[in-house]
Amino acid sequence: MNRQRRPHPDCQAFVETVDELRQRRRNELIRPQRSSSDGREVPKTFTYTQFREVYSSYPALRSGKLKKPPSRDIVMAIADYLECDLAERNRLLISAHHYPIQPYRSGETLATFVRVAREIMQFVPLPAYIINRDWDVLDVNEHLLALAGITRTEYEAIPVEMRNVIQMIFDPRSPVYPLLYLDHEQWRRFAQRNIYGFKVQNAYCEREPWYIERVARWRELPYFSELWENTPIDAYTASTSDAAPPFYRSTIRSATGQIINFRSLFITLSDELYPQVVAWMPVDHASRAAMIDLGIPIPPGWMPGENGAEAGG
């Protein structure tokens, strides 16, 4: 009689976590079948046999023949199959000895990081703002206010629920909407690129309550649902003219009517992705001159052609 072999000690926690989550998904099958993000039915049974099609080495891992848990990429694929939320995904990662994904920060924990981010934002000689994982705007610097033509008091009067990057792009009531909407095609590219960025940076948060709430709220805005559905993170390519050098250039109209072309710079705190400082760097001489006219102290040497080379992406 063959004695069933046990997983290697380094793999035991991972195997137990996988089996627990797989059984949890099987139990949920008594409820209506989950649907994929594109609306198609997902024909999953979460059986051991089906799971082996996702991770063919699982029998060897489970029997102790493999002595190391799978790579981070494989763990992520397993989490996708098991339809894990962020907490479950992090349990899988930790049990396989990988770093977890940064959770959504709030309260005093977020406030501590924001204090540091604010120091960086105020130091940057460019229009800049701070965002959290949900792309809520947590603060802006005086240079961005000058570009938008609003005072600090006027900014603070903006309803909190409107202080969100995606919200301000799509909401015609937003005070910056007229500055972003030069023409529909330009606005559409800008909006779609921001949707893509939001989806990519929150690729593993689709089942988180905050993510679901934000997307539901944005769906009430004009054109949002159309662009959201037509911007898949695995297929979207920036095939428009702004994909050529200077790469990913965006355009805004300042409060004084000047056209400013810029590239977004993303500044993170050490290895933490959020909160994040986003700054707008001019990409041509006319845009730099327009910012300087607004009192923004653009540093010398930050322009294409000044040092004999075009700015890269």
Short mmCIF file of N, CA and C in Angstrom, two decimals, residues 109-284:
data_model
loop_
_atom_site.label_atom_id
_atom_site.label_comp_id
_atom_site.label_asym_id
_atom_site.label_seq_id
_atom_site.Cartn_x
_atom_site.Cartn_y
_atom_site.Cartn_z
N THR A 109 -2.62 55.76 8.54
CA THR A 109 -1.55 55.18 7.72
C THR A 109 -1.37 55.98 6.45
N LEU A 110 -2.47 56.29 5.78
CA LEU A 110 -2.40 57.10 4.57
C LEU A 110 -1.88 58.49 4.89
N ALA A 111 -2.35 59.10 5.97
CA ALA A 111 -1.95 60.46 6.33
C ALA A 111 -0.45 60.57 6.52
N THR A 112 0.16 59.54 7.10
CA THR A 112 1.61 59.54 7.31
C THR A 112 2.35 59.60 5.98
N PHE A 113 1.91 58.81 5.02
CA PHE A 113 2.55 58.81 3.70
C PHE A 113 2.27 60.12 2.96
N VAL A 114 1.08 60.66 3.13
CA VAL A 114 0.72 61.89 2.43
C VAL A 114 1.59 63.05 2.89
N ARG A 115 1.93 63.07 4.16
CA ARG A 115 2.79 64.15 4.67
C ARG A 115 4.13 64.17 3.94
N VAL A 116 4.69 63.01 3.70
CA VAL A 116 5.96 62.93 2.96
C VAL A 116 5.73 63.30 1.50
N ALA A 117 4.66 62.78 0.91
CA ALA A 117 4.36 63.09 -0.49
C ALA A 117 4.15 64.58 -0.69
N ARG A 118 3.54 65.23 0.29
CA ARG A 118 3.28 66.68 0.18
C ARG A 118 4.61 67.46 0.17
N GLU A 119 5.57 67.03 0.95
CA GLU A 119 6.88 67.69 0.94
C GLU A 119 7.51 67.59 -0.45
N ILE A 120 7.40 66.42 -1.07
CA ILE A 120 7.95 66.23 -2.41
C ILE A 120 7.21 67.09 -3.42
N MET A 121 5.88 67.09 -3.34
CA MET A 121 5.06 67.86 -4.28
C MET A 121 5.40 69.35 -4.22
N GLN A 122 5.59 69.87 -3.01
CA GLN A 122 5.90 71.29 -2.87
C GLN A 122 7.30 71.62 -3.36
N PHE A 123 8.20 70.65 -3.33
CA PHE A 123 9.57 70.87 -3.78
C PHE A 123 9.67 70.88 -5.30
N VAL A 124 8.83 70.11 -5.98
CA VAL A 124 8.91 69.98 -7.44
C VAL A 124 8.50 71.30 -8.10
N PRO A 125 9.35 71.88 -8.98
CA PRO A 125 9.02 73.16 -9.62
C PRO A 125 8.14 72.99 -10.85
N LEU A 126 7.11 72.17 -10.74
CA LEU A 126 6.20 71.86 -11.84
C LEU A 126 4.78 71.76 -11.28
N PRO A 127 3.76 71.90 -12.10
CA PRO A 127 2.41 71.60 -11.63
C PRO A 127 2.36 70.15 -11.16
N ALA A 128 1.85 69.93 -9.96
CA ALA A 128 1.88 68.57 -9.40
C ALA A 128 0.71 68.35 -8.46
N TYR A 129 0.38 67.07 -8.26
CA TYR A 129 -0.69 66.70 -7.34
C TYR A 129 -0.39 65.32 -6.77
N ILE A 130 -1.11 64.95 -5.71
CA ILE A 130 -0.93 63.67 -5.03
C ILE A 130 -2.18 62.84 -5.24
N ILE A 131 -1.99 61.56 -5.59
CA ILE A 131 -3.13 60.66 -5.74
C ILE A 131 -2.95 59.42 -4.87
N ASN A 132 -4.07 58.84 -4.49
CA ASN A 132 -4.10 57.57 -3.78
C ASN A 132 -4.36 56.46 -4.80
N ARG A 133 -4.49 55.24 -4.33
CA ARG A 133 -4.67 54.10 -5.22
C ARG A 133 -5.93 54.23 -6.08
N ASP A 134 -6.98 54.86 -5.56
CA ASP A 134 -8.22 55.04 -6.31
C ASP A 134 -8.18 56.27 -7.20
N TRP A 135 -7.01 56.91 -7.28
CA TRP A 135 -6.78 58.11 -8.06
C TRP A 135 -7.57 59.30 -7.53
N ASP A 136 -7.95 59.26 -6.26
CA ASP A 136 -8.46 60.46 -5.61
C ASP A 136 -7.31 61.46 -5.50
N VAL A 137 -7.60 62.72 -5.76
CA VAL A 137 -6.59 63.77 -5.64
C VAL A 137 -6.56 64.21 -4.18
N LEU A 138 -5.44 63.97 -3.51
CA LEU A 138 -5.32 64.26 -2.08
C LEU A 138 -4.81 65.66 -1.81
N ASP A 139 -4.09 66.24 -2.77
CA ASP A 139 -3.62 67.62 -2.63
C ASP A 139 -3.03 68.06 -3.96
N VAL A 140 -2.92 69.36 -4.16
CA VAL A 140 -2.31 69.93 -5.37
C VAL A 140 -1.37 71.04 -4.93
N ASN A 141 -0.37 71.36 -5.77
CA ASN A 141 0.51 72.46 -5.41
C ASN A 141 0.05 73.76 -6.07
N GLU A 142 0.70 74.84 -5.70
CA GLU A 142 0.29 76.16 -6.18
C GLU A 142 0.50 76.30 -7.68
N HIS A 143 1.49 75.58 -8.24
CA HIS A 143 1.75 75.67 -9.68
C HIS A 143 0.58 75.09 -10.48
N LEU A 144 -0.01 74.02 -10.00
CA LEU A 144 -1.16 73.44 -10.69
C LEU A 144 -2.37 74.36 -10.57
N LEU A 145 -2.53 74.98 -9.41
CA LEU A 145 -3.63 75.94 -9.25
C LEU A 145 -3.47 77.12 -10.20
N ALA A 146 -2.22 77.58 -10.39
CA ALA A 146 -1.97 78.69 -11.30
C ALA A 146 -2.32 78.30 -12.73
N LEU A 147 -1.97 77.09 -13.12
CA LEU A 147 -2.27 76.62 -14.47
C LEU A 147 -3.78 76.53 -14.69
N ALA A 148 -4.50 76.05 -13.66
CA ALA A 148 -5.95 75.90 -13.77
C ALA A 148 -6.70 77.20 -13.55
N GLY A 149 -6.01 78.21 -13.00
CA GLY A 149 -6.64 79.50 -12.78
C GLY A 149 -7.63 79.51 -11.64
N ILE A 150 -7.37 78.71 -10.61
CA ILE A 150 -8.25 78.71 -9.44
C ILE A 150 -7.42 78.94 -8.18
N THR A 151 -8.04 79.49 -7.18
CA THR A 151 -7.36 79.75 -5.91
C THR A 151 -7.44 78.51 -5.02
N ARG A 152 -6.66 78.53 -3.96
CA ARG A 152 -6.70 77.43 -3.00
C ARG A 152 -8.11 77.31 -2.38
N THR A 153 -8.71 78.45 -2.10
CA THR A 153 -10.07 78.43 -1.54
C THR A 153 -11.06 77.80 -2.51
N GLU A 154 -10.94 78.15 -3.79
CA GLU A 154 -11.84 77.58 -4.81
C GLU A 154 -11.60 76.08 -4.96
N TYR A 155 -10.35 75.66 -4.88
CA TYR A 155 -10.06 74.23 -4.97
C TYR A 155 -10.69 73.49 -3.80
N GLU A 156 -10.54 74.02 -2.61
CA GLU A 156 -11.07 73.34 -1.42
C GLU A 156 -12.59 73.33 -1.40
N ALA A 157 -13.21 74.18 -2.22
CA ALA A 157 -14.67 74.19 -2.31
C ALA A 157 -15.19 73.11 -3.27
N ILE A 158 -14.30 72.50 -4.04
CA ILE A 158 -14.71 71.42 -4.95
C ILE A 158 -15.16 70.23 -4.11
N PRO A 159 -16.33 69.67 -4.36
CA PRO A 159 -16.79 68.51 -3.58
C PRO A 159 -15.75 67.40 -3.57
N VAL A 160 -15.58 66.76 -2.43
CA VAL A 160 -14.56 65.73 -2.28
C VAL A 160 -14.72 64.64 -3.32
N GLU A 161 -15.96 64.23 -3.61
CA GLU A 161 -16.17 63.14 -4.55
C GLU A 161 -15.77 63.52 -5.98
N MET A 162 -15.62 64.82 -6.24
CA MET A 162 -15.20 65.27 -7.57
C MET A 162 -13.68 65.36 -7.67
N ARG A 163 -12.99 65.31 -6.55
CA ARG A 163 -11.53 65.42 -6.56
C ARG A 163 -10.91 64.06 -6.86
N ASN A 164 -11.09 63.62 -8.08
CA ASN A 164 -10.58 62.34 -8.54
C ASN A 164 -10.19 62.51 -10.01
N VAL A 165 -9.06 61.96 -10.41
CA VAL A 165 -8.55 62.17 -11.77
C VAL A 165 -9.57 61.74 -12.81
N ILE A 166 -10.09 60.52 -12.68
CA ILE A 166 -11.06 60.02 -13.67
C ILE A 166 -12.33 60.86 -13.63
N GLN A 167 -12.79 61.19 -12.44
CA GLN A 167 -14.01 61.99 -12.29
C GLN A 167 -13.86 63.33 -13.00
N MET A 168 -12.72 64.00 -12.81
CA MET A 168 -12.54 65.33 -13.38
C MET A 168 -12.39 65.28 -14.89
N ILE A 169 -11.87 64.17 -15.43
CA ILE A 169 -11.74 64.04 -16.88
C ILE A 169 -13.11 63.90 -17.54
N PHE A 170 -14.01 63.15 -16.90
CA PHE A 170 -15.30 62.83 -17.52
C PHE A 170 -16.46 63.71 -17.08
N ASP A 171 -16.32 64.41 -15.98
CA ASP A 171 -17.45 65.17 -15.42
C ASP A 171 -17.46 66.59 -15.98
N PRO A 172 -18.44 66.95 -16.80
CA PRO A 172 -18.49 68.31 -17.36
C PRO A 172 -18.62 69.39 -16.29
N ARG A 173 -19.03 69.02 -15.07
CA ARG A 173 -19.16 70.00 -13.99
C ARG A 173 -17.82 70.32 -13.35
N SER A 174 -16.80 69.52 -13.65
CA SER A 174 -15.48 69.72 -13.04
C SER A 174 -14.88 71.04 -13.52
N PRO A 175 -14.25 71.81 -12.63
CA PRO A 175 -13.66 73.09 -13.04
C PRO A 175 -12.50 72.94 -14.02
N VAL A 176 -11.89 71.75 -14.09
CA VAL A 176 -10.78 71.57 -15.02
C VAL A 176 -11.23 70.92 -16.33
N TYR A 177 -12.49 70.49 -16.40
CA TYR A 177 -12.98 69.84 -17.62
C TYR A 177 -12.80 70.72 -18.86
N PRO A 178 -13.15 72.03 -18.81
CA PRO A 178 -12.95 72.87 -20.00
C PRO A 178 -11.49 73.00 -20.41
N LEU A 179 -10.58 72.82 -19.46
CA LEU A 179 -9.16 72.92 -19.78
C LEU A 179 -8.66 71.64 -20.46
N LEU A 180 -9.28 70.52 -20.14
CA LEU A 180 -8.88 69.23 -20.71
C LEU A 180 -9.52 68.97 -22.07
N TYR A 181 -10.71 69.54 -22.28
CA TYR A 181 -11.48 69.24 -23.49
C TYR A 181 -11.19 70.29 -24.56
N LEU A 182 -10.13 70.04 -25.36
CA LEU A 182 -9.82 70.94 -26.47
C LEU A 182 -10.66 70.59 -27.69
N ASP A 183 -10.70 69.31 -28.02
CA ASP A 183 -11.60 68.76 -29.04
C ASP A 183 -11.86 67.31 -28.65
N HIS A 184 -12.88 66.71 -29.25
CA HIS A 184 -13.32 65.40 -28.75
C HIS A 184 -12.26 64.33 -28.96
N GLU A 185 -11.59 64.33 -30.10
CA GLU A 185 -10.60 63.28 -30.36
C GLU A 185 -9.42 63.38 -29.41
N GLN A 186 -8.93 64.61 -29.19
CA GLN A 186 -7.83 64.80 -28.24
C GLN A 186 -8.27 64.38 -26.83
N TRP A 187 -9.48 64.78 -26.43
CA TRP A 187 -9.98 64.42 -25.10
C TRP A 187 -10.16 62.92 -24.98
N ARG A 188 -10.66 62.28 -26.03
CA ARG A 188 -10.88 60.83 -25.99
C ARG A 188 -9.57 60.09 -25.78
N ARG A 189 -8.51 60.49 -26.47
CA ARG A 189 -7.20 59.84 -26.29
C ARG A 189 -6.70 60.03 -24.87
N PHE A 190 -6.84 61.26 -24.36
CA PHE A 190 -6.40 61.56 -23.00
C PHE A 190 -7.18 60.73 -21.99
N ALA A 191 -8.50 60.67 -22.16
CA ALA A 191 -9.35 59.92 -21.24
C ALA A 191 -9.03 58.43 -21.30
N GLN A 192 -8.87 57.91 -22.51
CA GLN A 192 -8.62 56.48 -22.65
C GLN A 192 -7.26 56.09 -22.07
N ARG A 193 -6.28 56.95 -22.24
CA ARG A 193 -4.96 56.65 -21.68
C ARG A 193 -5.01 56.64 -20.16
N ASN A 194 -5.80 57.51 -19.56
CA ASN A 194 -5.93 57.51 -18.11
C ASN A 194 -6.71 56.30 -17.61
N ILE A 195 -7.72 55.87 -18.35
CA ILE A 195 -8.42 54.64 -17.99
C ILE A 195 -7.45 53.47 -18.02
N TYR A 196 -6.65 53.41 -19.08
CA TYR A 196 -5.66 52.34 -19.20
C TYR A 196 -4.70 52.35 -18.01
N GLY A 197 -4.20 53.54 -17.66
CA GLY A 197 -3.28 53.64 -16.53
C GLY A 197 -3.92 53.19 -15.23
N PHE A 198 -5.17 53.59 -15.01
CA PHE A 198 -5.87 53.19 -13.79
C PHE A 198 -6.05 51.68 -13.75
N LYS A 199 -6.44 51.08 -14.87
CA LYS A 199 -6.65 49.63 -14.90
C LYS A 199 -5.34 48.87 -14.67
N VAL A 200 -4.27 49.32 -15.30
CA VAL A 200 -2.98 48.64 -15.15
C VAL A 200 -2.49 48.72 -13.71
N GLN A 201 -2.55 49.90 -13.12
CA GLN A 201 -2.01 50.07 -11.77
C GLN A 201 -2.90 49.42 -10.70
N ASN A 202 -4.13 49.08 -11.06
CA ASN A 202 -5.03 48.42 -10.12
C ASN A 202 -5.53 47.09 -10.67
N ALA A 203 -4.65 46.41 -11.41
CA ALA A 203 -5.04 45.20 -12.12
C ALA A 203 -5.56 44.10 -11.20
N TYR A 204 -5.15 44.10 -9.94
CA TYR A 204 -5.55 43.02 -9.03
C TYR A 204 -6.56 43.49 -7.99
N CYS A 205 -7.22 44.59 -8.28
CA CYS A 205 -8.16 45.15 -7.30
C CYS A 205 -9.60 45.14 -7.80
N GLU A 206 -9.87 44.44 -8.89
CA GLU A 206 -11.19 44.50 -9.51
C GLU A 206 -12.32 44.03 -8.60
N ARG A 207 -12.00 43.19 -7.62
CA ARG A 207 -13.03 42.69 -6.72
C ARG A 207 -13.02 43.39 -5.36
N GLU A 208 -12.22 44.46 -5.26
CA GLU A 208 -12.18 45.22 -4.02
C GLU A 208 -13.38 46.18 -3.96
N PRO A 209 -13.99 46.35 -2.77
CA PRO A 209 -15.17 47.22 -2.66
C PRO A 209 -14.94 48.64 -3.17
N TRP A 210 -13.77 49.22 -2.86
CA TRP A 210 -13.52 50.59 -3.30
C TRP A 210 -13.48 50.67 -4.82
N TYR A 211 -12.91 49.67 -5.48
CA TYR A 211 -12.80 49.64 -6.94
C TYR A 211 -14.19 49.55 -7.57
N ILE A 212 -14.99 48.64 -7.05
CA ILE A 212 -16.35 48.44 -7.57
C ILE A 212 -17.17 49.72 -7.40
N GLU A 213 -17.02 50.38 -6.23
CA GLU A 213 -17.78 51.61 -5.96
C GLU A 213 -17.38 52.72 -6.91
N ARG A 214 -16.06 52.87 -7.15
CA ARG A 214 -15.59 53.95 -8.02
C ARG A 214 -16.10 53.74 -9.45
N VAL A 215 -15.94 52.55 -9.98
CA VAL A 215 -16.35 52.29 -11.36
C VAL A 215 -17.85 52.49 -11.52
N ALA A 216 -18.63 52.05 -10.55
CA ALA A 216 -20.08 52.24 -10.61
C ALA A 216 -20.43 53.72 -10.64
N ARG A 217 -19.71 54.52 -9.86
CA ARG A 217 -19.98 55.96 -9.84
C ARG A 217 -19.59 56.61 -11.16
N TRP A 218 -18.45 56.21 -11.71
CA TRP A 218 -17.99 56.79 -12.98
C TRP A 218 -18.90 56.42 -14.14
N ARG A 219 -19.55 55.29 -14.06
CA ARG A 219 -20.43 54.87 -15.16
C ARG A 219 -21.60 55.84 -15.37
N GLU A 220 -21.85 56.68 -14.41
CA GLU A 220 -22.92 57.68 -14.54
C GLU A 220 -22.47 58.89 -15.36
N LEU A 221 -21.17 58.96 -15.69
CA LEU A 221 -20.63 60.11 -16.41
C LEU A 221 -20.66 59.87 -17.92
N PRO A 222 -20.81 60.94 -18.72
CA PRO A 222 -20.88 60.80 -20.17
C PRO A 222 -19.62 60.13 -20.75
N TYR A 223 -19.83 59.19 -21.65
CA TYR A 223 -18.78 58.51 -22.41
C TYR A 223 -17.94 57.53 -21.59
N PHE A 224 -18.10 57.52 -20.26
CA PHE A 224 -17.20 56.68 -19.47
C PHE A 224 -17.36 55.20 -19.80
N SER A 225 -18.58 54.69 -19.75
CA SER A 225 -18.79 53.25 -19.96
C SER A 225 -18.26 52.82 -21.32
N GLU A 226 -18.49 53.63 -22.33
CA GLU A 226 -18.01 53.30 -23.68
C GLU A 226 -16.49 53.15 -23.71
N LEU A 227 -15.78 54.13 -23.16
CA LEU A 227 -14.32 54.08 -23.19
C LEU A 227 -13.78 53.03 -22.23
N TRP A 228 -14.44 52.84 -21.10
CA TRP A 228 -14.00 51.82 -20.14
C TRP A 228 -14.05 50.43 -20.78
N GLU A 229 -15.13 50.13 -21.47
CA GLU A 229 -15.28 48.81 -22.08
C GLU A 229 -14.35 48.64 -23.27
N ASN A 230 -13.97 49.73 -23.92
CA ASN A 230 -13.12 49.65 -25.11
C ASN A 230 -11.65 49.88 -24.81
N THR A 231 -11.27 49.77 -23.55
CA THR A 231 -9.87 49.95 -23.17
C THR A 231 -9.42 48.77 -22.32
N PRO A 232 -9.27 47.58 -22.91
CA PRO A 232 -8.78 46.42 -22.14
C PRO A 232 -7.29 46.53 -21.91
N ILE A 233 -6.83 46.15 -20.75
CA ILE A 233 -5.41 46.32 -20.43
C ILE A 233 -4.53 45.36 -21.21
N ASP A 234 -5.10 44.27 -21.76
CA ASP A 234 -4.27 43.31 -22.49
C ASP A 234 -4.27 43.55 -23.99
N ALA A 235 -4.99 44.59 -24.45
CA ALA A 235 -5.06 44.80 -25.89
C ALA A 235 -4.84 46.25 -26.30
N TYR A 236 -4.93 47.18 -25.34
CA TYR A 236 -4.84 48.59 -25.69
C TYR A 236 -3.42 48.96 -26.11
N THR A 237 -3.30 49.66 -27.22
CA THR A 237 -2.02 50.20 -27.66
C THR A 237 -2.22 51.65 -28.03
N ALA A 238 -1.24 52.46 -27.71
CA ALA A 238 -1.33 53.89 -28.04
C ALA A 238 -0.93 54.07 -29.49
N SER A 239 -1.86 53.83 -30.41
CA SER A 239 -1.56 53.86 -31.83
C SER A 239 -1.74 55.25 -32.43
N THR A 240 -2.02 56.23 -31.60
CA THR A 240 -2.24 57.57 -32.10
C THR A 240 -0.92 58.31 -32.23
N SER A 241 -0.99 59.50 -32.81
CA SER A 241 0.23 60.24 -33.11
C SER A 241 1.03 60.60 -31.88
N ASP A 242 0.40 60.69 -30.72
CA ASP A 242 1.14 61.08 -29.53
C ASP A 242 1.97 59.92 -28.97
N ALA A 243 1.94 58.75 -29.65
CA ALA A 243 2.81 57.65 -29.24
C ALA A 243 4.21 57.83 -29.80
N ALA A 244 4.35 58.72 -30.80
CA ALA A 244 5.66 59.01 -31.35
C ALA A 244 6.36 60.03 -30.44
N PRO A 245 7.69 60.17 -30.56
CA PRO A 245 8.40 61.14 -29.71
C PRO A 245 7.80 62.54 -29.86
N PRO A 246 7.59 63.33 -28.79
CA PRO A 246 7.77 62.90 -27.41
C PRO A 246 6.64 61.98 -26.95
N PHE A 247 6.97 60.85 -26.39
CA PHE A 247 6.03 59.79 -26.09
C PHE A 247 4.95 60.23 -25.09
N TYR A 248 3.74 59.76 -25.34
CA TYR A 248 2.63 59.96 -24.42
C TYR A 248 2.46 61.42 -24.00
N ARG A 249 2.48 62.26 -24.99
CA ARG A 249 2.28 63.68 -24.73
C ARG A 249 0.79 63.97 -24.54
N SER A 250 0.48 64.76 -23.56
CA SER A 250 -0.89 65.19 -23.32
C SER A 250 -0.97 66.70 -23.52
N THR A 251 -2.17 67.18 -23.70
CA THR A 251 -2.37 68.61 -23.97
C THR A 251 -3.47 69.16 -23.07
N ILE A 252 -3.25 70.37 -22.58
CA ILE A 252 -4.24 71.05 -21.76
C ILE A 252 -4.24 72.53 -22.15
N ARG A 253 -5.36 73.18 -21.96
CA ARG A 253 -5.44 74.62 -22.18
C ARG A 253 -5.38 75.30 -20.81
N SER A 254 -4.44 76.21 -20.63
CA SER A 254 -4.34 76.90 -19.35
C SER A 254 -5.52 77.85 -19.17
N ALA A 255 -5.67 78.35 -17.97
CA ALA A 255 -6.78 79.27 -17.68
C ALA A 255 -6.67 80.55 -18.51
N THR A 256 -5.45 80.87 -18.97
CA THR A 256 -5.26 82.07 -19.79
C THR A 256 -5.39 81.77 -21.28
N GLY A 257 -5.74 80.52 -21.62
CA GLY A 257 -5.98 80.17 -23.01
C GLY A 257 -4.78 79.63 -23.76
N GLN A 258 -3.64 79.49 -23.11
CA GLN A 258 -2.45 78.98 -23.78
C GLN A 258 -2.47 77.45 -23.83
N ILE A 259 -2.05 76.89 -24.97
CA ILE A 259 -1.99 75.44 -25.13
C ILE A 259 -0.67 74.94 -24.56
N ILE A 260 -0.75 73.97 -23.67
CA ILE A 260 0.44 73.42 -23.02
C ILE A 260 0.50 71.92 -23.27
N ASN A 261 1.58 71.49 -23.89
CA ASN A 261 1.84 70.06 -24.10
C ASN A 261 2.76 69.58 -22.99
N PHE A 262 2.41 68.46 -22.37
CA PHE A 262 3.18 68.00 -21.22
C PHE A 262 3.27 66.48 -21.19
N ARG A 263 4.20 66.02 -20.40
CA ARG A 263 4.33 64.59 -20.11
C ARG A 263 4.23 64.43 -18.60
N SER A 264 3.53 63.41 -18.16
CA SER A 264 3.37 63.17 -16.72
C SER A 264 4.57 62.43 -16.15
N LEU A 265 5.05 62.93 -15.02
CA LEU A 265 6.11 62.26 -14.27
C LEU A 265 5.48 61.68 -13.01
N PHE A 266 5.84 60.44 -12.68
CA PHE A 266 5.25 59.76 -11.52
C PHE A 266 6.33 59.53 -10.47
N ILE A 267 6.13 60.08 -9.29
CA ILE A 267 7.12 60.01 -8.22
C ILE A 267 6.53 59.19 -7.08
N THR A 268 7.20 58.09 -6.73
CA THR A 268 6.72 57.23 -5.66
C THR A 268 7.62 57.36 -4.44
N LEU A 269 7.11 56.93 -3.30
CA LEU A 269 7.86 56.99 -2.05
C LEU A 269 8.55 55.65 -1.82
N SER A 270 9.84 55.60 -2.06
CA SER A 270 10.61 54.37 -1.90
C SER A 270 9.98 53.28 -2.75
N ASP A 271 9.64 52.13 -2.16
CA ASP A 271 9.05 51.04 -2.92
C ASP A 271 7.53 51.05 -2.84
N GLU A 272 6.95 52.12 -2.31
CA GLU A 272 5.50 52.23 -2.20
C GLU A 272 4.94 52.91 -3.44
N LEU A 273 3.96 52.28 -4.09
CA LEU A 273 3.39 52.86 -5.30
C LEU A 273 2.45 54.02 -4.98
N TYR A 274 1.75 53.93 -3.85
CA TYR A 274 0.81 54.98 -3.44
C TYR A 274 1.00 55.31 -1.98
N PRO A 275 0.73 56.59 -1.62
CA PRO A 275 0.34 57.69 -2.49
C PRO A 275 1.46 58.06 -3.45
N GLN A 276 1.09 58.72 -4.53
CA GLN A 276 2.01 59.00 -5.63
C GLN A 276 1.91 60.47 -6.00
N VAL A 277 3.06 61.07 -6.30
CA VAL A 277 3.08 62.45 -6.78
C VAL A 277 3.14 62.42 -8.30
N VAL A 278 2.24 63.14 -8.94
CA VAL A 278 2.21 63.25 -10.40
C VAL A 278 2.53 64.69 -10.76
N ALA A 279 3.54 64.88 -11.62
CA ALA A 279 3.94 66.23 -12.04
C ALA A 279 3.86 66.33 -13.56
N TRP A 280 3.59 67.53 -14.04
CA TRP A 280 3.46 67.76 -15.48
C TRP A 280 4.67 68.53 -15.98
N MET A 281 5.42 67.90 -16.87
CA MET A 281 6.64 68.49 -17.43
C MET A 281 6.37 68.96 -18.86
N PRO A 282 6.65 70.22 -19.20
CA PRO A 282 6.42 70.70 -20.57
C PRO A 282 7.35 69.98 -21.55
N VAL A 283 6.86 69.74 -22.77
CA VAL A 283 7.66 68.98 -23.73
C VAL A 283 8.10 69.81 -24.94
N ASP A 284 7.78 71.10 -24.95
CA ASP A 284 8.27 71.94 -26.04
C ASP A 284 8.47 73.36 -25.50
#
